[in-house]
Coordinates of C-alpha atoms in Angstrom, one line a residue:
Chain A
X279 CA 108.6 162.4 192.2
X280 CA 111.2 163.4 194.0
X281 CA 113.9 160.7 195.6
X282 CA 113.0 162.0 199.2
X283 CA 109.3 161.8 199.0
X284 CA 110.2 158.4 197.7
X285 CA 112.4 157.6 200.7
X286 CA 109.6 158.5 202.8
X287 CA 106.7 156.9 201.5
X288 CA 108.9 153.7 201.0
X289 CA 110.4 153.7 204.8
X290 CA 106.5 154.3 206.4
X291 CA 105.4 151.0 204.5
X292 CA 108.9 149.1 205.9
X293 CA 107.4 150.5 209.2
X294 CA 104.0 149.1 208.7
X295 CA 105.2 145.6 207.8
X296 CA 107.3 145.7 211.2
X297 CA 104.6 145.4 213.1
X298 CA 103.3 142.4 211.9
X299 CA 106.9 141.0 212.2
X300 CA 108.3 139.3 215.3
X301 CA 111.7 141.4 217.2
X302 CA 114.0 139.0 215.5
X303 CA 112.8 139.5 212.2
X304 CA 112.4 143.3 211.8
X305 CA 113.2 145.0 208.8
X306 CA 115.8 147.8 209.5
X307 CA 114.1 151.2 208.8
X308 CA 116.9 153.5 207.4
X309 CA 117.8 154.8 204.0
X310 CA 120.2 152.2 203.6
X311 CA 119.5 149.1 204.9
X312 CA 119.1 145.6 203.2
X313 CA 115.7 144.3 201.8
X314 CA 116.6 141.1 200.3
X315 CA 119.7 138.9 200.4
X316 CA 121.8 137.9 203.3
X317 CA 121.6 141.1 205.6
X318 CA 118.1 141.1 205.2
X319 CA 115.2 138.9 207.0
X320 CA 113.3 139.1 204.4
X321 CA 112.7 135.7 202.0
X322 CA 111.2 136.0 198.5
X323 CA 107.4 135.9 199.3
X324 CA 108.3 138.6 202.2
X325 CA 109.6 140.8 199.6
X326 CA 106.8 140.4 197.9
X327 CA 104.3 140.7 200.0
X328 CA 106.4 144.2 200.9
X329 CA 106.6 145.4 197.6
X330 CA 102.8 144.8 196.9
X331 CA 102.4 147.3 199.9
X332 CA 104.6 149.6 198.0
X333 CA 102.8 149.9 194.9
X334 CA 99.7 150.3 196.8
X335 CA 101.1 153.0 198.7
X336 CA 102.6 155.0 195.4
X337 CA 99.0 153.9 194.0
X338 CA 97.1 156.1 196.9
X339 CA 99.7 158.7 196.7
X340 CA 98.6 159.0 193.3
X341 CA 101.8 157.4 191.5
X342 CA 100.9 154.2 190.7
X343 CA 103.6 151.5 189.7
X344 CA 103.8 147.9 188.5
X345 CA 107.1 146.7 190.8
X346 CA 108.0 143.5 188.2
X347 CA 111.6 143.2 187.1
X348 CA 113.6 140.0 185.5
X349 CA 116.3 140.4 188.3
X350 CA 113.9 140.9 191.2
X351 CA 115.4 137.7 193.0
X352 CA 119.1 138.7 191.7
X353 CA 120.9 138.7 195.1
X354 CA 123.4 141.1 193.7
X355 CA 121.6 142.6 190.7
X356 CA 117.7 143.3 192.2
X357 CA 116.5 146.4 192.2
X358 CA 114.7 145.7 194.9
X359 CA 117.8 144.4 196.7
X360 CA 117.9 147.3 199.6
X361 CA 116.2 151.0 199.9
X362 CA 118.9 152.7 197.8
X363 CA 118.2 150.8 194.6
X364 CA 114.8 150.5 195.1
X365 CA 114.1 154.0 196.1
X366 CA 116.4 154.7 191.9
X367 CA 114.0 152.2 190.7
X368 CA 110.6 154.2 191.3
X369 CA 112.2 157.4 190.9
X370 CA 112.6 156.2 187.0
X371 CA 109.5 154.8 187.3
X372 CA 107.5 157.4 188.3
X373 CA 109.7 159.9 186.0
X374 CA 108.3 157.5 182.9
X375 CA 104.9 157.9 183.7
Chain B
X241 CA 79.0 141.7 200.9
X242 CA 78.2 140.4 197.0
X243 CA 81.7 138.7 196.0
X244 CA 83.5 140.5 193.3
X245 CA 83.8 138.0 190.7
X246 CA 86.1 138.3 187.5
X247 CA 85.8 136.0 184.6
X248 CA 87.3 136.1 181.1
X249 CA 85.2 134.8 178.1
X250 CA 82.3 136.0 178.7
X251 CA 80.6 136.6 175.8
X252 CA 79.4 133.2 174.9
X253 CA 80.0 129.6 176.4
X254 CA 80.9 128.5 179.5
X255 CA 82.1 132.1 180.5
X256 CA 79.0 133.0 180.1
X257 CA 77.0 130.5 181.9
X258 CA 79.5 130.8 184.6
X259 CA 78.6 135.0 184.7
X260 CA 74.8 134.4 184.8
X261 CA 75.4 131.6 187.6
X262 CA 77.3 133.9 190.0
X263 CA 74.8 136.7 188.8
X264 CA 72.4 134.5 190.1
X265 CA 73.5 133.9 193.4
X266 CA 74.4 137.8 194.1
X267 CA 78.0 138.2 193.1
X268 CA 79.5 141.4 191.3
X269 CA 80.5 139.8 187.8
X270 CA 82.8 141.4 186.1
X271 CA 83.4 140.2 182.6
X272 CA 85.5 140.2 179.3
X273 CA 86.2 139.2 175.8
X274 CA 87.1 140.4 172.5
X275 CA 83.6 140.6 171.7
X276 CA 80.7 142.7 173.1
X277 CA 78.5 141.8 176.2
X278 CA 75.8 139.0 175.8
X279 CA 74.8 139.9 179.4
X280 CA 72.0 142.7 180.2
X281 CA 72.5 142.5 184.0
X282 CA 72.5 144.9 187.0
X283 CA 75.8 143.6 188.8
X284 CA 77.3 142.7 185.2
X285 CA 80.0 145.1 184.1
X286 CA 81.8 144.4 180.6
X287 CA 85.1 145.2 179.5
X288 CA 86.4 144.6 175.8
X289 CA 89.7 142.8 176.5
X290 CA 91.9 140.4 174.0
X291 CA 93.7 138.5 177.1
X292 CA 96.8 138.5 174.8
X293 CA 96.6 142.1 175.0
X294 CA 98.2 143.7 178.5
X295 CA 97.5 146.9 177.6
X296 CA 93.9 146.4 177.7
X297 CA 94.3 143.9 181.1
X298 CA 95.8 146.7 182.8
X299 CA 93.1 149.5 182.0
X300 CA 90.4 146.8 182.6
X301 CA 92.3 146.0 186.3
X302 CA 92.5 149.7 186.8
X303 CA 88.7 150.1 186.0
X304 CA 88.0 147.3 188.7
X305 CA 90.3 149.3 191.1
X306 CA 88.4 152.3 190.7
X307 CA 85.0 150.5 190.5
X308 CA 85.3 148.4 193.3
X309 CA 88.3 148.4 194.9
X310 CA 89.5 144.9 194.8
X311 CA 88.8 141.4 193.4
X312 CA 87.8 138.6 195.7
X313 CA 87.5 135.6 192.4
X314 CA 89.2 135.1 189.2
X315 CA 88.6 132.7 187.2
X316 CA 90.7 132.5 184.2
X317 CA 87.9 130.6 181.1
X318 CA 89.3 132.4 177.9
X319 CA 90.8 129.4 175.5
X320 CA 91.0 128.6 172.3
X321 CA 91.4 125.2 170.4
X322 CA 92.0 124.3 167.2
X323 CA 91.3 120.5 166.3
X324 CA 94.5 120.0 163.9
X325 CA 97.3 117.6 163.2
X326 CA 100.0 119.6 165.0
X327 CA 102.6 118.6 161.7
X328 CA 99.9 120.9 159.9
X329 CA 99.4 123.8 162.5
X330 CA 101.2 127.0 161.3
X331 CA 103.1 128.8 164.1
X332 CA 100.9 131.8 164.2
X333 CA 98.0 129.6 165.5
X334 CA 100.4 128.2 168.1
X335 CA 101.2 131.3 169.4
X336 CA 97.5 132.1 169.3
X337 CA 96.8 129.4 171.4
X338 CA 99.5 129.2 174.0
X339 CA 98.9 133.4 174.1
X340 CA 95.6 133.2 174.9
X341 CA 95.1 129.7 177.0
X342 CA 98.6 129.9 178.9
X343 CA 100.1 133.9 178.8
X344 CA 97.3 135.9 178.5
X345 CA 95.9 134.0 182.4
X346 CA 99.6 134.9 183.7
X347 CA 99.5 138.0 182.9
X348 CA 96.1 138.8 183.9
X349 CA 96.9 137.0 187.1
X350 CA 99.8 139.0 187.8
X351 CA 97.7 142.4 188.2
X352 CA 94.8 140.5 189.5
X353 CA 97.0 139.5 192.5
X354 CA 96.9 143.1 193.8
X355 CA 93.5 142.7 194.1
X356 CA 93.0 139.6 195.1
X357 CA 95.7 140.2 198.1
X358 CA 92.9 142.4 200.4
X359 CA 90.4 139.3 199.9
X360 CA 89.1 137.6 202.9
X361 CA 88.9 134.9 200.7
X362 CA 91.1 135.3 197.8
X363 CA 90.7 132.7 194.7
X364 CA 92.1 132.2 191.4
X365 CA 90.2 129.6 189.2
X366 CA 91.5 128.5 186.0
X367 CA 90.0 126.1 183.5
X368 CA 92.2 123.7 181.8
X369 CA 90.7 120.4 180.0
X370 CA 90.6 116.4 180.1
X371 CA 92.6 116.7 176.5
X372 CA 95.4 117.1 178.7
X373 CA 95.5 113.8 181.0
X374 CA 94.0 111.9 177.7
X375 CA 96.9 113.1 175.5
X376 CA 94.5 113.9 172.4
X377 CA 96.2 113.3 169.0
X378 CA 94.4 116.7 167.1
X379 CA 94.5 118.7 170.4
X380 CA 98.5 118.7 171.1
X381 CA 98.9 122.5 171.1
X382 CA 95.8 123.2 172.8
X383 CA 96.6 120.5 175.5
X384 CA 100.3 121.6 175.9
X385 CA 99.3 125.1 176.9
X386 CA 96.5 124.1 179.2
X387 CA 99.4 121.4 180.8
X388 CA 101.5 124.5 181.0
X389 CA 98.5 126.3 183.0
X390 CA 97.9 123.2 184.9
X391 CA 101.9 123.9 186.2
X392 CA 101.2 127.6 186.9
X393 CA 98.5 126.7 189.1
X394 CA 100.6 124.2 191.1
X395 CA 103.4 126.6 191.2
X396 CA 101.6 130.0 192.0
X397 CA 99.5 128.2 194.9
X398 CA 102.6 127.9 196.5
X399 CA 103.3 132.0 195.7
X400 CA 99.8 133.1 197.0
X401 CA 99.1 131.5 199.8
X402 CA 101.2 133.9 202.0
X403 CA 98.3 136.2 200.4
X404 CA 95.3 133.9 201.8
X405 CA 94.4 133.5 197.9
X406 CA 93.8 129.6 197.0
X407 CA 94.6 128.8 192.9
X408 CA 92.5 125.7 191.9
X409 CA 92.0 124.6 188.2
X410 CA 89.0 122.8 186.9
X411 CA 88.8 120.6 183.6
X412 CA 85.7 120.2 182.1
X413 CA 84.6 116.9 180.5
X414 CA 83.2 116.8 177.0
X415 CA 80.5 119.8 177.4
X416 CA 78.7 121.3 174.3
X417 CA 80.2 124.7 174.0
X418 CA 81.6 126.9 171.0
X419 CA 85.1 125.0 171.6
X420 CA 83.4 121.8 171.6
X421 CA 80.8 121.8 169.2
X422 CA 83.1 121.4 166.0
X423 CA 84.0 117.9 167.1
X424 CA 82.8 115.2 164.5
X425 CA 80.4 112.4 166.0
X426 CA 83.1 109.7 166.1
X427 CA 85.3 112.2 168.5
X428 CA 82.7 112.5 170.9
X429 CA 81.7 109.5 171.0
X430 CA 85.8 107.7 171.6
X431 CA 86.0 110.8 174.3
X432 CA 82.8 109.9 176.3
X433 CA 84.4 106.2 176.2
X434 CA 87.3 107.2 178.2
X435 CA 85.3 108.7 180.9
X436 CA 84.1 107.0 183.9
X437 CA 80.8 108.4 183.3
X438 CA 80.2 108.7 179.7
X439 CA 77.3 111.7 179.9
X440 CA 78.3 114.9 178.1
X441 CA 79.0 117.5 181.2
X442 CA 77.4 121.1 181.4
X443 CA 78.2 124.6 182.8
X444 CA 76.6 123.4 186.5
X445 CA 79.0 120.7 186.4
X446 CA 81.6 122.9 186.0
X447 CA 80.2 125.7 188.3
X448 CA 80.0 122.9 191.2
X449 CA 83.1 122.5 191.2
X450 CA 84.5 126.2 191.4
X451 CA 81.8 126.6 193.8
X452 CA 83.3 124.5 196.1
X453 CA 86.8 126.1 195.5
X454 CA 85.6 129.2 196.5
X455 CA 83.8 128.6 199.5
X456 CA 85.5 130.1 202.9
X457 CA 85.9 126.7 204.3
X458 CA 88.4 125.3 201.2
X459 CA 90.7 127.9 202.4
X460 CA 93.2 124.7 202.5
X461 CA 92.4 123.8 198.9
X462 CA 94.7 125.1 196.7
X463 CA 96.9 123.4 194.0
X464 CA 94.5 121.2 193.0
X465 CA 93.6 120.3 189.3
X466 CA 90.0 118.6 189.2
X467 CA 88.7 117.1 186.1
X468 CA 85.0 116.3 185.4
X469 CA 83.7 113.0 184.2
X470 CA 85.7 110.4 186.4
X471 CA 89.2 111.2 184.2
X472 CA 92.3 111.3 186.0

């Protein structure tokens, strides 16, 4: 797939989690910003619970994808650690299958 | 709605008492295990699946996507034992056991939780075994990796409840199954002893207790190992 139709499905489901989230604790909905660690207001089950809803928004857009990795909780490592990483991590996914 | 119920081991035993008794009472069963289906049911859909093997889980999880669009039960019954002094168990049938009693459940449980997660009523069963609290000298590998599963429960409550989906484990008491059924006489008999009430247990016994796990009201149940037969 390409990175921007990445970027896009992955921003709509940040989107759709804001609005079960309170003001305070709003994910920021750019192609840069934070999804775990310090800048981020999201703890481990949030990320999660938010990358469950990415899989199963790659899943109906026909590109399904198992989101499991050894550094997932890595602060400084995840690939799930803000959009830019995450958004390289599914394009290699979805370029393996 | 008819529940959508998965359960691994269904081709003989308590799996498959536990399929006909959800069968029963309306549910979707879904079922699995290395051998074919025992079951000639309607709502009963088999899949041949080694639990060790996650290639297989996955297909069988994608099938259940595409079949029915979610899960609302698991309950992970797949085990083997092997009665043996553990100084005399070679390592391939250790990593038989802990693979199918202790990895094979994670990893099932892993897909399963993408499933599970649209539930109204999300639940993860698994079935460990009294060997563990009673410490069986015979049973040590067989007991260890149920322990370990006993820990996984505790641990992925706490993971899944954001999700709505409880994770309970059951241990049945000394009940005549495939599993149980090579135990000599004198076994039986000093196992039966340590329970508060010494009567073999049987598949309802078992099924009462998931029962009760699953309902809508234990929504607040989770984390919680119950073992048959007044062991503790």
């Amino acid at each position: 797939m390409e990175q921007d139709a990445i970027l896009s499905i992955v921003l709509k489901v940040v989107e759709q989690a804001n609005l079960a989230r309170v003001n305070s604790q709003r994910l920021e909905v750019s192609p840069t910003a934070p999804l775990f660690g310090p800048a981020s207001p999201l703890d481990s089950l949030g990320l999660v619970a938010l990358l469950i809803d990415i899989e199963e928004a790659f899943d109906q857009a026909g590109h399904p994808v198992t989101l499991s990795d050894e550094r997932a909780l890595s602060q400084t490592r995840s690939p799930f650690r803000d959009i830019p990483a995450l958004v390289s991590y599914l394009a290699a996914l979805t370029r393996e299958s | 709605m008819p529940r959508r119920v998965l359960i691994t081991g269904t081709s003989s035993g308590l799996g498959q008492q536990l399929a006909e008794h959800y069968l029963a009472g309306g549910d979707v069963v879904i079922g699995c295990a290395r051998r074919a289906a025992t079951i000639d049911h309607p709502m009963y859909a088999h899949h041949l699946v080694d639990v060790k093997d996650e290639h297989a889980i996955a297909t069988m999880l994608a099938a259940i996507r595409a079949d029915h669009d979610g899960l609302d039960v698991l309950i992970n019954n797949a085990g083997v034992a092997a009665m043996n002094a553990f100084a005399l168990t070679p390592p391939a049938a250790m990593h038989h056991i802990v693979g199918t009693n202790l990895l094979g459940p994670m990893v099932l449980t892993h897909g399963a939780i993408r499933l599970l997660r649209k539930s109204a009523a999300g639940r993860i069963v698994n079935v460990t075994t009294v060997a563990v609290p009673l410490r069986l000298a015979g049973e040590t590998v067989y007991a260890a990796s149920k322990a370990a599963l006993e820990s996984f429960t505790r641990g992925l409550a706490k993971e899944v409840g954001v999700f709505g989906i409880t994770c309970n484990a059951v241990g049945p008491s000394l009940t005549p199954t495939r599993l149980t059924n090579g135990l000599p006489p004198a076994v039986r008999a000093r196992l039966l002893s340590q329970q508060a009430i010494a009567r073999e247990g049987s598949a309802a016994d078992v099924a009462n207790v998931i029962d009760f796990f699953l309902r809508p009201e234990s929504n607040l149940v989770t984390g919680q190992i119950v073992y048959l037969g007044g062991i503790s």
